[in-house]
Amino acid sequence: MASFNGCGRKAVCIALILCLLSFLLLVQAVYEYKSSKTDEIILEEAKEDAHNQAHFALKTIVEDLDSTRFLAEEISKDLSSGKLKDDFTLRERLLAEMENNSDIFSIGIAYSPAVNAGKLHSLYFKRNGSYVNYSAIQYNYTDNIEKAAWYNNPLKKGSGVWNSPYFGVAAETYLIEYSVPFYLTESGNRDEAAGVVAVSHSLEGIRGAVGGLDLGKTGYGFILSGEGLIISCPFQGYLCGNISELAKEYYDFDLISQNMAVGGYRVTNSRTGQSFWVFHEGIPSTDWTLGIVLPLEETLLEKKTEQKRAVIRIMFAAFAFLFSLFLLFISLYRHDHGGLWILVFIFSFLCILGMGFIWHLALNYSSLDGGNEDFVVFDMAEVETVLQHFSTDSKTSRIPTGVFLETMEFSGSNEIILTGYVWQNFSGLDVDVASPGFSFPESKETTIERAYVNENESVVGWRFKTALRQPFDYSRYPFNREYVWIRFWNNASEGNVLVPDFDSYDSLVPESLPGLEHSFVMEGWEPQKTFFSYRVNSYNTDFGVGDFTHSNVPELYFNIEIKGNFKDPFVSNLLSVIVISILLFAVLTITTRDEKKTLFSFSSSGVLSYCSSLFFVLIVAHASLRTRTAMHGIIYLEYFYFIMYMAILAVSLNSIVFGSNMDIRFINAKDNLYVKLLYWPVILGCLLLITLLNFY
């Protein structure tokens, strides 16, 4: 009795220690979860980093603008002081300034007719490649016309002004111009301007400073003038457009224009389902505004992964604490075999609950990463941001390309057959003779047929059928999510860039499955999201083409995220494993020497025969699983079979030892009770550990 009491006291002490340790572990896990960076903290850090980069960009922009402004004001000062009296001296000065300042596109001097006997007189230098051309201004700049605003605006204001940006046809780039009046001392009237000095500066440097901001994969910056003109943004097609007018067509601009009076704000684009945070601040010495756009989902992506892991840690700590409490209760109040069976049931139930919880996270956790380091895009601003990251020439033609899938079918574990439509917008080309400007480089076999032509929109559509081979990852089968992608190569020899035709879709929310047939059906899979992305691939050959254009450049992808149907594998694989494990436990329960406890007579040969039958059934199911998935490595579901193989072997060995005269106390004690007690905890504990290692 004393011995029993001593063992009981030890059991209580061990249970108390385990309760204390597991409780401390739970407290620590909860504390780490609570003290981890919240969404607000992560966003604030991203904002602070963006602010710092914006300030550096502002410094660069201001230096560029000030150099242009200082040059114009210096020339105006020299003209007003009489230092530049004659045209020869003036031409020499302007030519020298052009040669010394590569960012300056043009310098113009326009005299007022009042100081030149009623006649127009001007000098105009502009850059033409590596040369500088000289000529006079060929139109009446004193007229109140739009292209003469550079002359009239500073005269009306009486001081220097930044004129609205414009596209320089000769320069083939966007320009910004600063003009300032000058006064001639010999005219005797210091109150009336004698003319205007105008200096134009390429926006490429300013766009480069804004485009160089490190704002993640698709974050970008923009600059607006005081009149709302877009001076800089990733998409060149928006440049010099008015944000108020563009807001009628582009929802993002509508959100930005409505909140310009607010320093920082969060908005959600209902068409794409994406949220982003915007802040802006003024650029000194101008009425311009620098804005920053940060995509929230991309910024918080890493946080979501860490949150999932933190929740799993809390779950395990909570389960450990609960089991320790039950262990303490059993140690205090139950000292019979029934108490041990209660502990076995509780531990087994917690293991099953833990696996179910991890499975739930695996089935429902998703992110827009394409399974790789993809650059997910939802509008042309994000597309141009990605292309800018990889120094794609902004003058290269963009070919809008759309896709619509009708059917998708797995013809093998790593081969999928797709049918649908691809269309392209060939603006400025003869659509009647246009050939497909795309190909599928991963295709095993492809057929493409012209389906329709919209001459008014210069759009050609093709119907295609292709068989693609892709490396699907079945390591977590049947709880895996896969990404089926269509990779587009550009067939055009001139190196056009393929971009998504966003305008052709009613909605770009990934969950609404843009580009997929409404009645889309896949056997064993469920489509979850669709989206466009870019991925950079490199090749160690030029394929015999010296100017091969597909290496180390962003390539267009259309992605379909699919989730495995859990029910079919559960019925065909897991259910058989569960039944076999129960039958095996039933076999274990008949290993007894007490004839009163069972209607079946125990014999080692009978158990071995029964285990052999279960092993045969198990090996057939396992082979069927390997055939379906055709994986080179080990998939998650196979561990269930491996554990059952070990269980069958253990039960068989146990029956041999128990039925022999071998004196092994652990097996012979209490009619093989301890082996029976450990059966479910060992199997389910191993499965839980394997599940954790695979999904954590």
Short mmCIF file of C-alpha atoms in Angstrom, two decimals, residues 201-626:
data_model
loop_
_atom_site.label_atom_id
_atom_site.label_comp_id
_atom_site.label_asym_id
_atom_site.label_seq_id
_atom_site.Cartn_x
_atom_site.Cartn_y
_atom_site.Cartn_z
CA HIS A 201 13.82 69.64 -68.93
CA SER A 202 13.17 65.98 -69.73
CA LEU A 203 10.88 64.21 -67.29
CA GLU A 204 12.90 61.00 -67.61
CA GLY A 205 15.16 61.95 -64.72
CA ILE A 206 12.20 62.82 -62.49
CA ARG A 207 10.37 59.65 -63.49
CA GLY A 208 13.55 57.68 -62.80
CA ALA A 209 13.79 59.12 -59.27
CA VAL A 210 10.15 58.23 -58.56
CA GLY A 211 10.37 54.86 -60.32
CA GLY A 212 13.48 53.98 -58.33
CA LEU A 213 11.57 53.93 -55.04
CA ASP A 214 11.70 50.50 -53.41
CA LEU A 215 8.01 50.01 -52.59
CA GLY A 216 7.76 46.25 -52.94
CA LYS A 217 6.81 44.34 -56.06
CA THR A 218 3.92 46.52 -57.22
CA GLY A 219 4.02 49.66 -55.06
CA TYR A 220 4.69 52.82 -57.03
CA GLY A 221 4.98 56.60 -56.84
CA PHE A 222 3.36 59.39 -58.84
CA ILE A 223 3.60 63.17 -59.23
CA LEU A 224 0.68 65.52 -59.85
CA SER A 225 0.84 69.17 -60.86
CA GLY A 226 -1.27 71.83 -59.20
CA GLU A 227 -3.81 71.55 -62.04
CA GLY A 228 -4.06 67.79 -61.51
CA LEU A 229 -1.90 66.80 -64.48
CA ILE A 230 0.03 63.57 -64.06
CA ILE A 231 3.71 64.42 -64.34
CA SER A 232 5.05 61.02 -63.39
CA CYS A 233 3.56 57.55 -62.95
CA PRO A 234 4.57 54.05 -64.06
CA PHE A 235 2.11 53.85 -66.96
CA GLN A 236 3.29 56.20 -69.68
CA GLY A 237 -0.17 56.34 -71.21
CA TYR A 238 -1.37 58.36 -68.19
CA LEU A 239 1.33 61.05 -68.46
CA CYS A 240 0.07 64.59 -68.99
CA GLY A 241 -3.48 63.40 -68.46
CA ASN A 242 -5.69 65.14 -65.90
CA ILE A 243 -6.43 62.96 -62.91
CA SER A 244 -9.99 64.28 -62.73
CA GLU A 245 -10.65 63.15 -66.29
CA LEU A 246 -8.85 59.84 -65.84
CA ALA A 247 -10.83 59.24 -62.64
CA LYS A 248 -13.95 58.79 -64.76
CA GLU A 249 -12.34 55.77 -66.42
CA TYR A 250 -9.91 54.41 -63.82
CA TYR A 251 -11.24 53.64 -60.37
CA ASP A 252 -7.86 53.95 -58.62
CA PHE A 253 -7.49 57.53 -59.84
CA ASP A 254 -11.02 58.27 -58.71
CA LEU A 255 -10.13 57.11 -55.19
CA ILE A 256 -6.92 59.17 -55.20
CA SER A 257 -8.55 62.33 -56.56
CA GLN A 258 -11.33 62.16 -53.95
CA ASN A 259 -8.85 62.04 -51.07
CA MET A 260 -6.21 64.54 -52.18
CA ALA A 261 -6.97 66.76 -49.19
CA VAL A 262 -6.11 63.91 -46.80
CA GLY A 263 -2.48 63.25 -45.88
CA GLY A 264 -2.75 59.47 -45.84
CA TYR A 265 -5.64 57.11 -46.42
CA ARG A 266 -6.57 53.51 -47.12
CA VAL A 267 -8.78 52.62 -50.07
CA THR A 268 -10.09 49.43 -51.65
CA ASN A 269 -10.60 48.95 -55.35
CA SER A 270 -13.93 47.15 -55.71
CA ARG A 271 -13.04 46.00 -59.25
CA THR A 272 -9.85 44.21 -58.20
CA GLY A 273 -10.62 43.55 -54.53
CA GLN A 274 -7.19 44.92 -53.59
CA SER A 275 -6.56 47.45 -50.83
CA PHE A 276 -3.76 49.97 -50.81
CA TRP A 277 -2.55 52.85 -48.71
CA VAL A 278 -1.75 56.23 -50.26
CA PHE A 279 0.09 59.22 -48.87
CA HIS A 280 1.38 62.37 -50.56
CA GLU A 281 3.30 65.53 -49.81
CA GLY A 282 4.20 68.72 -51.65
CA ILE A 283 7.38 69.21 -53.63
CA PRO A 284 9.18 72.41 -52.52
CA SER A 285 9.35 75.39 -54.91
CA THR A 286 6.49 73.96 -57.02
CA ASP A 287 2.78 73.29 -56.69
CA TRP A 288 3.42 69.62 -57.41
CA THR A 289 2.52 66.68 -55.19
CA LEU A 290 4.46 63.44 -54.76
CA GLY A 291 2.25 60.44 -53.99
CA ILE A 292 3.12 56.92 -52.82
CA VAL A 293 0.90 53.82 -53.29
CA LEU A 294 1.53 50.76 -51.07
CA PRO A 295 -0.41 47.51 -51.73
CA LEU A 296 -1.61 46.20 -48.37
CA GLU A 297 -1.90 42.49 -49.17
CA GLU A 298 1.67 42.35 -50.43
CA THR A 299 2.92 44.30 -47.41
CA LEU A 300 1.14 41.99 -44.95
CA LEU A 301 1.82 38.70 -46.76
CA GLU A 302 4.68 37.60 -44.51
CA LYS A 303 2.65 38.53 -41.43
CA LYS A 304 -0.16 36.14 -42.45
CA THR A 305 2.27 33.22 -42.72
CA GLU A 306 3.75 33.97 -39.30
CA GLN A 307 0.27 34.33 -37.80
CA LYS A 308 -0.65 30.84 -39.02
CA ARG A 309 2.43 29.38 -37.36
CA ALA A 310 1.77 31.29 -34.13
CA VAL A 311 -1.78 29.91 -33.98
CA ILE A 312 -0.43 26.37 -34.37
CA ARG A 313 2.02 26.98 -31.50
CA ILE A 314 -0.81 28.22 -29.28
CA MET A 315 -2.91 25.19 -30.19
CA PHE A 316 -0.16 22.73 -29.24
CA ALA A 317 0.54 24.53 -25.97
CA ALA A 318 -3.18 24.54 -25.13
CA PHE A 319 -3.49 20.83 -25.90
CA ALA A 320 -0.47 20.04 -23.73
CA PHE A 321 -1.96 22.02 -20.86
CA LEU A 322 -5.35 20.32 -21.19
CA PHE A 323 -3.78 16.85 -21.22
CA SER A 324 -1.67 17.73 -18.18
CA LEU A 325 -4.80 18.83 -16.31
CA PHE A 326 -6.54 15.53 -17.09
CA LEU A 327 -3.40 13.67 -16.07
CA LEU A 328 -3.44 15.50 -12.75
CA PHE A 329 -7.12 14.73 -12.26
CA ILE A 330 -6.62 11.02 -13.01
CA SER A 331 -3.58 10.89 -10.69
CA LEU A 332 -5.65 12.34 -7.85
CA TYR A 333 -8.95 10.52 -8.25
CA ARG A 334 -8.56 7.46 -10.49
CA HIS A 335 -6.02 4.72 -9.79
CA ASP A 336 -7.51 1.89 -11.86
CA HIS A 337 -7.30 0.80 -15.46
CA GLY A 338 -10.30 2.91 -16.34
CA GLY A 339 -8.32 6.05 -15.55
CA LEU A 340 -5.59 4.98 -17.96
CA TRP A 341 -8.13 4.37 -20.72
CA ILE A 342 -9.57 7.85 -20.09
CA LEU A 343 -6.10 9.35 -20.60
CA VAL A 344 -5.67 7.34 -23.79
CA PHE A 345 -8.99 8.62 -25.09
CA ILE A 346 -8.18 12.24 -24.22
CA PHE A 347 -4.70 12.13 -25.76
CA SER A 348 -6.01 10.45 -28.91
CA PHE A 349 -8.86 12.92 -29.21
CA LEU A 350 -6.47 15.89 -28.86
CA CYS A 351 -4.20 14.42 -31.54
CA ILE A 352 -7.13 14.03 -33.92
CA LEU A 353 -8.31 17.55 -33.10
CA GLY A 354 -4.80 18.92 -33.72
CA MET A 355 -4.51 17.23 -37.11
CA GLY A 356 -7.97 18.45 -38.07
CA PHE A 357 -7.05 22.01 -37.12
CA ILE A 358 -3.85 21.94 -39.20
CA TRP A 359 -5.78 20.44 -42.13
CA HIS A 360 -8.32 23.24 -41.86
CA LEU A 361 -5.55 25.86 -42.06
CA ALA A 362 -3.97 24.08 -45.02
CA LEU A 363 -7.25 23.89 -46.93
CA ASN A 364 -8.26 27.50 -46.31
CA TYR A 365 -4.99 29.42 -46.26
CA SER A 366 -4.19 31.06 -49.57
CA SER A 367 -2.16 33.95 -50.89
CA LEU A 368 -1.53 35.55 -54.27
CA ASP A 369 1.99 34.30 -54.74
CA GLY A 370 1.48 31.95 -57.65
CA GLY A 371 3.50 29.38 -55.78
CA ASN A 372 6.64 31.31 -56.79
CA GLU A 373 8.15 34.76 -56.56
CA ASP A 374 5.56 36.15 -58.95
CA PHE A 375 4.75 39.80 -59.47
CA VAL A 376 0.94 39.80 -59.29
CA VAL A 377 -0.66 42.67 -61.23
CA PHE A 378 -4.18 44.10 -61.35
CA ASP A 379 -3.83 47.27 -63.44
CA MET A 380 -1.50 48.91 -65.92
CA ALA A 381 0.18 51.02 -63.24
CA GLU A 382 1.31 47.83 -61.49
CA VAL A 383 2.33 46.28 -64.83
CA GLU A 384 4.52 49.27 -65.68
CA THR A 385 5.97 49.22 -62.16
CA VAL A 386 7.07 45.61 -62.66
CA LEU A 387 8.46 46.33 -66.13
CA GLN A 388 10.30 49.33 -64.72
CA HIS A 389 11.93 47.10 -62.08
CA PHE A 390 13.59 45.21 -64.93
CA SER A 391 14.51 48.25 -67.02
CA THR A 392 12.04 47.53 -69.82
CA ASP A 393 12.11 50.32 -72.36
CA SER A 394 9.01 52.49 -71.90
CA LYS A 395 8.91 53.07 -75.67
CA THR A 396 8.51 49.36 -76.44
CA SER A 397 5.03 48.59 -77.76
CA ARG A 398 2.59 46.95 -75.32
CA ILE A 399 0.31 44.26 -76.75
CA PRO A 400 -2.84 43.82 -74.58
CA THR A 401 -3.48 40.08 -74.28
CA GLY A 402 -6.51 38.41 -72.69
CA VAL A 403 -7.40 34.80 -71.99
CA PHE A 404 -10.60 32.89 -71.30
CA LEU A 405 -10.54 29.20 -70.33
CA GLU A 406 -13.42 26.87 -71.16
CA THR A 407 -12.11 23.50 -69.97
CA MET A 408 -9.24 22.11 -67.94
CA GLU A 409 -8.44 18.44 -67.53
CA PHE A 410 -5.61 16.52 -65.90
CA SER A 411 -4.35 13.91 -68.37
CA GLY A 412 -1.60 12.87 -65.97
CA SER A 413 -0.16 13.81 -62.62
CA ASN A 414 1.97 16.55 -64.24
CA GLU A 415 0.14 17.18 -67.49
CA ILE A 416 -2.93 19.30 -68.02
CA ILE A 417 -5.04 19.98 -71.12
CA LEU A 418 -6.58 23.44 -71.54
CA THR A 419 -9.01 24.83 -74.09
CA GLY A 420 -10.19 28.40 -74.47
CA TYR A 421 -9.62 31.72 -76.21
CA VAL A 422 -6.75 34.20 -76.38
CA TRP A 423 -7.19 37.63 -77.91
CA GLN A 424 -4.76 40.44 -78.65
CA ASN A 425 -5.10 44.11 -79.50
CA PHE A 426 -2.97 45.00 -82.55
CA SER A 427 -3.47 48.76 -82.67
CA GLY A 428 -2.13 50.23 -85.88
CA LEU A 429 -1.65 46.86 -87.60
CA ASP A 430 -3.63 45.06 -90.28
CA VAL A 431 -5.70 42.62 -88.24
CA ASP A 432 -6.73 40.67 -91.37
CA VAL A 433 -3.22 39.27 -91.76
CA ALA A 434 -2.17 39.33 -88.11
CA SER A 435 -0.81 36.01 -86.83
CA PRO A 436 -0.85 34.89 -83.19
CA GLY A 437 1.58 37.10 -81.29
CA PHE A 438 2.00 34.50 -78.55
CA SER A 439 3.09 30.94 -77.92
CA PHE A 440 3.06 28.53 -74.98
CA PRO A 441 6.69 27.52 -74.32
CA GLU A 442 5.74 24.73 -71.90
CA SER A 443 3.27 23.17 -74.31
CA LYS A 444 3.62 19.55 -75.33
CA GLU A 445 1.12 19.99 -78.14
CA THR A 446 -0.87 23.07 -79.23
CA THR A 447 -3.47 23.89 -81.84
CA ILE A 448 -4.46 27.52 -82.49
CA GLU A 449 -7.24 28.64 -84.83
CA ARG A 450 -8.44 32.14 -85.65
CA ALA A 451 -11.89 32.55 -84.07
CA TYR A 452 -12.97 36.16 -84.62
CA VAL A 453 -11.82 39.66 -85.64
CA ASN A 454 -13.00 43.02 -84.31
CA GLU A 455 -11.64 45.48 -86.86
CA ASN A 456 -13.02 48.52 -85.03
CA GLU A 457 -10.97 47.69 -81.95
CA SER A 458 -8.07 46.02 -83.84
CA VAL A 459 -8.64 42.86 -81.84
CA VAL A 460 -8.03 39.32 -83.09
CA GLY A 461 -9.16 36.28 -81.10
CA TRP A 462 -7.89 32.71 -81.39
CA ARG A 463 -9.28 29.47 -80.04
CA PHE A 464 -6.62 27.16 -78.66
CA LYS A 465 -6.12 23.71 -77.22
CA THR A 466 -2.85 22.94 -75.50
CA ALA A 467 -1.32 20.24 -73.33
CA LEU A 468 1.01 21.71 -70.72
CA ARG A 469 3.49 19.87 -68.52
CA GLN A 470 4.01 21.53 -65.16
CA PRO A 471 5.78 20.44 -61.95
CA PHE A 472 2.86 20.11 -59.54
CA ASP A 473 3.78 19.56 -55.91
CA TYR A 474 1.82 16.69 -54.36
CA SER A 475 3.90 16.54 -51.18
CA ARG A 476 0.89 17.68 -49.11
CA TYR A 477 -1.71 15.64 -50.97
CA PRO A 478 -4.69 15.71 -50.41
CA PHE A 479 -4.45 19.04 -48.58
CA ASN A 480 -2.46 20.83 -51.26
CA ARG A 481 -3.20 23.87 -53.36
CA GLU A 482 -1.75 24.01 -56.83
CA TYR A 483 -1.20 26.77 -59.36
CA VAL A 484 -1.90 26.01 -62.99
CA TRP A 485 -0.35 28.67 -65.16
CA ILE A 486 -0.35 29.62 -68.81
CA ARG A 487 2.96 31.16 -69.73
CA PHE A 488 3.02 33.48 -72.74
CA TRP A 489 5.97 34.07 -75.01
CA ASN A 490 5.90 36.94 -77.44
CA ASN A 491 6.28 35.81 -81.07
CA ALA A 492 7.01 39.30 -82.41
CA SER A 493 10.59 39.69 -83.60
CA GLU A 494 10.63 43.38 -82.69
CA GLY A 495 10.35 42.54 -78.99
CA ASN A 496 6.90 43.82 -78.08
CA VAL A 497 5.81 43.37 -74.46
CA LEU A 498 2.71 41.33 -73.69
CA VAL A 499 0.49 42.94 -71.05
CA PRO A 500 -2.87 41.81 -69.61
CA ASP A 501 -5.98 43.19 -71.30
CA PHE A 502 -7.58 44.27 -68.02
CA ASP A 503 -10.32 46.30 -69.71
CA SER A 504 -11.85 43.13 -71.19
CA TYR A 505 -12.91 41.76 -67.78
CA ASP A 506 -15.92 42.90 -65.78
CA SER A 507 -14.16 42.15 -62.51
CA LEU A 508 -10.55 41.43 -61.59
CA VAL A 509 -11.26 40.18 -58.06
CA PRO A 510 -9.32 36.86 -57.96
CA GLU A 511 -12.14 35.07 -56.11
CA SER A 512 -14.61 35.96 -58.88
CA LEU A 513 -12.47 33.84 -61.27
CA PRO A 514 -12.00 36.31 -64.15
CA GLY A 515 -11.13 34.50 -67.37
CA LEU A 516 -12.86 31.24 -66.35
CA GLU A 517 -16.08 29.73 -67.65
CA HIS A 518 -18.88 30.05 -65.04
CA SER A 519 -19.67 26.35 -65.26
CA PHE A 520 -16.00 25.43 -65.05
CA VAL A 521 -15.57 21.86 -63.78
CA MET A 522 -12.39 19.99 -62.81
CA GLU A 523 -12.51 16.43 -61.60
CA GLY A 524 -11.04 16.27 -58.10
CA TRP A 525 -10.20 19.99 -57.97
CA GLU A 526 -11.96 23.27 -57.25
CA PRO A 527 -10.81 26.60 -58.78
CA GLN A 528 -10.18 29.23 -56.11
CA LYS A 529 -8.61 32.27 -57.76
CA THR A 530 -7.39 33.53 -61.12
CA PHE A 531 -5.00 36.40 -61.72
CA PHE A 532 -2.28 37.71 -64.01
CA SER A 533 1.34 37.90 -62.97
CA TYR A 534 4.87 38.32 -64.26
CA ARG A 535 7.78 36.02 -63.58
CA VAL A 536 11.40 36.38 -64.56
CA ASN A 537 13.00 33.32 -66.14
CA SER A 538 16.58 32.97 -67.27
CA TYR A 539 18.02 30.65 -69.90
CA ASN A 540 21.58 29.45 -70.46
CA THR A 541 21.28 29.64 -74.24
CA ASP A 542 20.10 32.05 -76.91
CA PHE A 543 18.58 29.17 -78.93
CA GLY A 544 20.74 30.17 -81.87
CA VAL A 545 19.18 33.64 -81.99
CA GLY A 546 21.65 36.36 -81.14
CA ASP A 547 18.97 38.84 -80.03
CA PHE A 548 16.90 36.32 -78.03
CA THR A 549 14.48 38.49 -76.02
CA HIS A 550 13.06 36.09 -73.42
CA SER A 551 15.98 35.74 -71.00
CA ASN A 552 15.94 37.67 -67.71
CA VAL A 553 12.85 39.64 -68.70
CA PRO A 554 9.40 39.52 -67.06
CA GLU A 555 7.11 37.05 -68.83
CA LEU A 556 3.32 37.18 -68.70
CA TYR A 557 1.46 34.43 -66.81
CA PHE A 558 -2.22 33.68 -66.33
CA ASN A 559 -2.62 31.75 -63.07
CA ILE A 560 -5.40 29.50 -61.79
CA GLU A 561 -5.23 28.49 -58.15
CA ILE A 562 -6.94 25.16 -57.56
CA LYS A 563 -7.69 23.33 -54.32
CA GLY A 564 -7.83 19.56 -54.10
CA ASN A 565 -11.17 18.00 -53.33
CA PHE A 566 -10.62 16.47 -49.89
CA LYS A 567 -13.64 14.17 -49.97
CA ASP A 568 -12.48 11.81 -52.73
CA PRO A 569 -9.01 11.08 -51.28
CA PHE A 570 -10.55 10.76 -47.81
CA VAL A 571 -12.94 8.07 -48.99
CA SER A 572 -10.47 6.26 -51.24
CA ASN A 573 -7.35 6.47 -49.04
CA LEU A 574 -7.81 7.80 -45.53
CA LEU A 575 -11.00 5.86 -44.87
CA SER A 576 -9.27 2.57 -45.70
CA VAL A 577 -6.40 3.45 -43.37
CA ILE A 578 -8.84 4.31 -40.57
CA VAL A 579 -10.75 1.04 -41.00
CA ILE A 580 -7.53 -1.00 -41.06
CA SER A 581 -6.23 0.74 -37.93
CA ILE A 582 -9.49 -0.08 -36.10
CA LEU A 583 -9.41 -3.70 -37.25
CA LEU A 584 -5.78 -3.95 -36.19
CA PHE A 585 -6.68 -2.68 -32.74
CA ALA A 586 -9.44 -5.27 -32.62
CA VAL A 587 -6.83 -7.94 -33.36
CA LEU A 588 -4.69 -6.55 -30.56
CA THR A 589 -7.54 -6.81 -28.08
CA ILE A 590 -7.84 -10.59 -28.60
CA THR A 591 -4.25 -11.11 -27.48
CA THR A 592 -5.24 -12.43 -24.08
CA ARG A 593 -4.69 -15.53 -22.03
CA ASP A 594 -7.98 -15.14 -20.19
CA GLU A 595 -10.52 -17.32 -21.97
CA LYS A 596 -13.37 -15.57 -20.16
CA LYS A 597 -12.64 -12.21 -21.78
CA THR A 598 -13.18 -13.16 -25.40
CA LEU A 599 -15.28 -15.37 -27.59
CA PHE A 600 -12.28 -15.84 -29.92
CA SER A 601 -9.39 -18.10 -29.10
CA PHE A 602 -6.04 -16.33 -29.37
CA SER A 603 -3.18 -17.81 -31.35
CA SER A 604 -0.08 -16.18 -32.82
CA SER A 605 -0.63 -17.89 -36.16
CA GLY A 606 -4.17 -16.54 -36.36
CA VAL A 607 -3.00 -12.98 -35.64
CA LEU A 608 -0.20 -13.28 -38.21
CA SER A 609 -2.65 -14.53 -40.83
CA TYR A 610 -5.04 -11.68 -40.11
CA CYS A 611 -2.23 -9.08 -40.17
CA SER A 612 -1.03 -10.47 -43.49
CA SER A 613 -4.48 -9.92 -44.96
CA LEU A 614 -4.56 -6.34 -43.70
CA PHE A 615 -1.05 -5.74 -45.06
CA PHE A 616 -2.10 -6.97 -48.51
CA VAL A 617 -5.10 -4.62 -48.56
CA LEU A 618 -2.91 -1.75 -47.39
CA ILE A 619 -0.17 -2.31 -49.96
CA VAL A 620 -2.72 -2.37 -52.81
CA ALA A 621 -4.22 0.95 -51.65
CA HIS A 622 -0.73 2.43 -51.28
CA ALA A 623 0.29 1.36 -54.79
CA SER A 624 -2.89 2.91 -56.17
CA LEU A 625 -2.04 6.21 -54.44
CA ARG A 626 1.48 6.24 -55.90
#
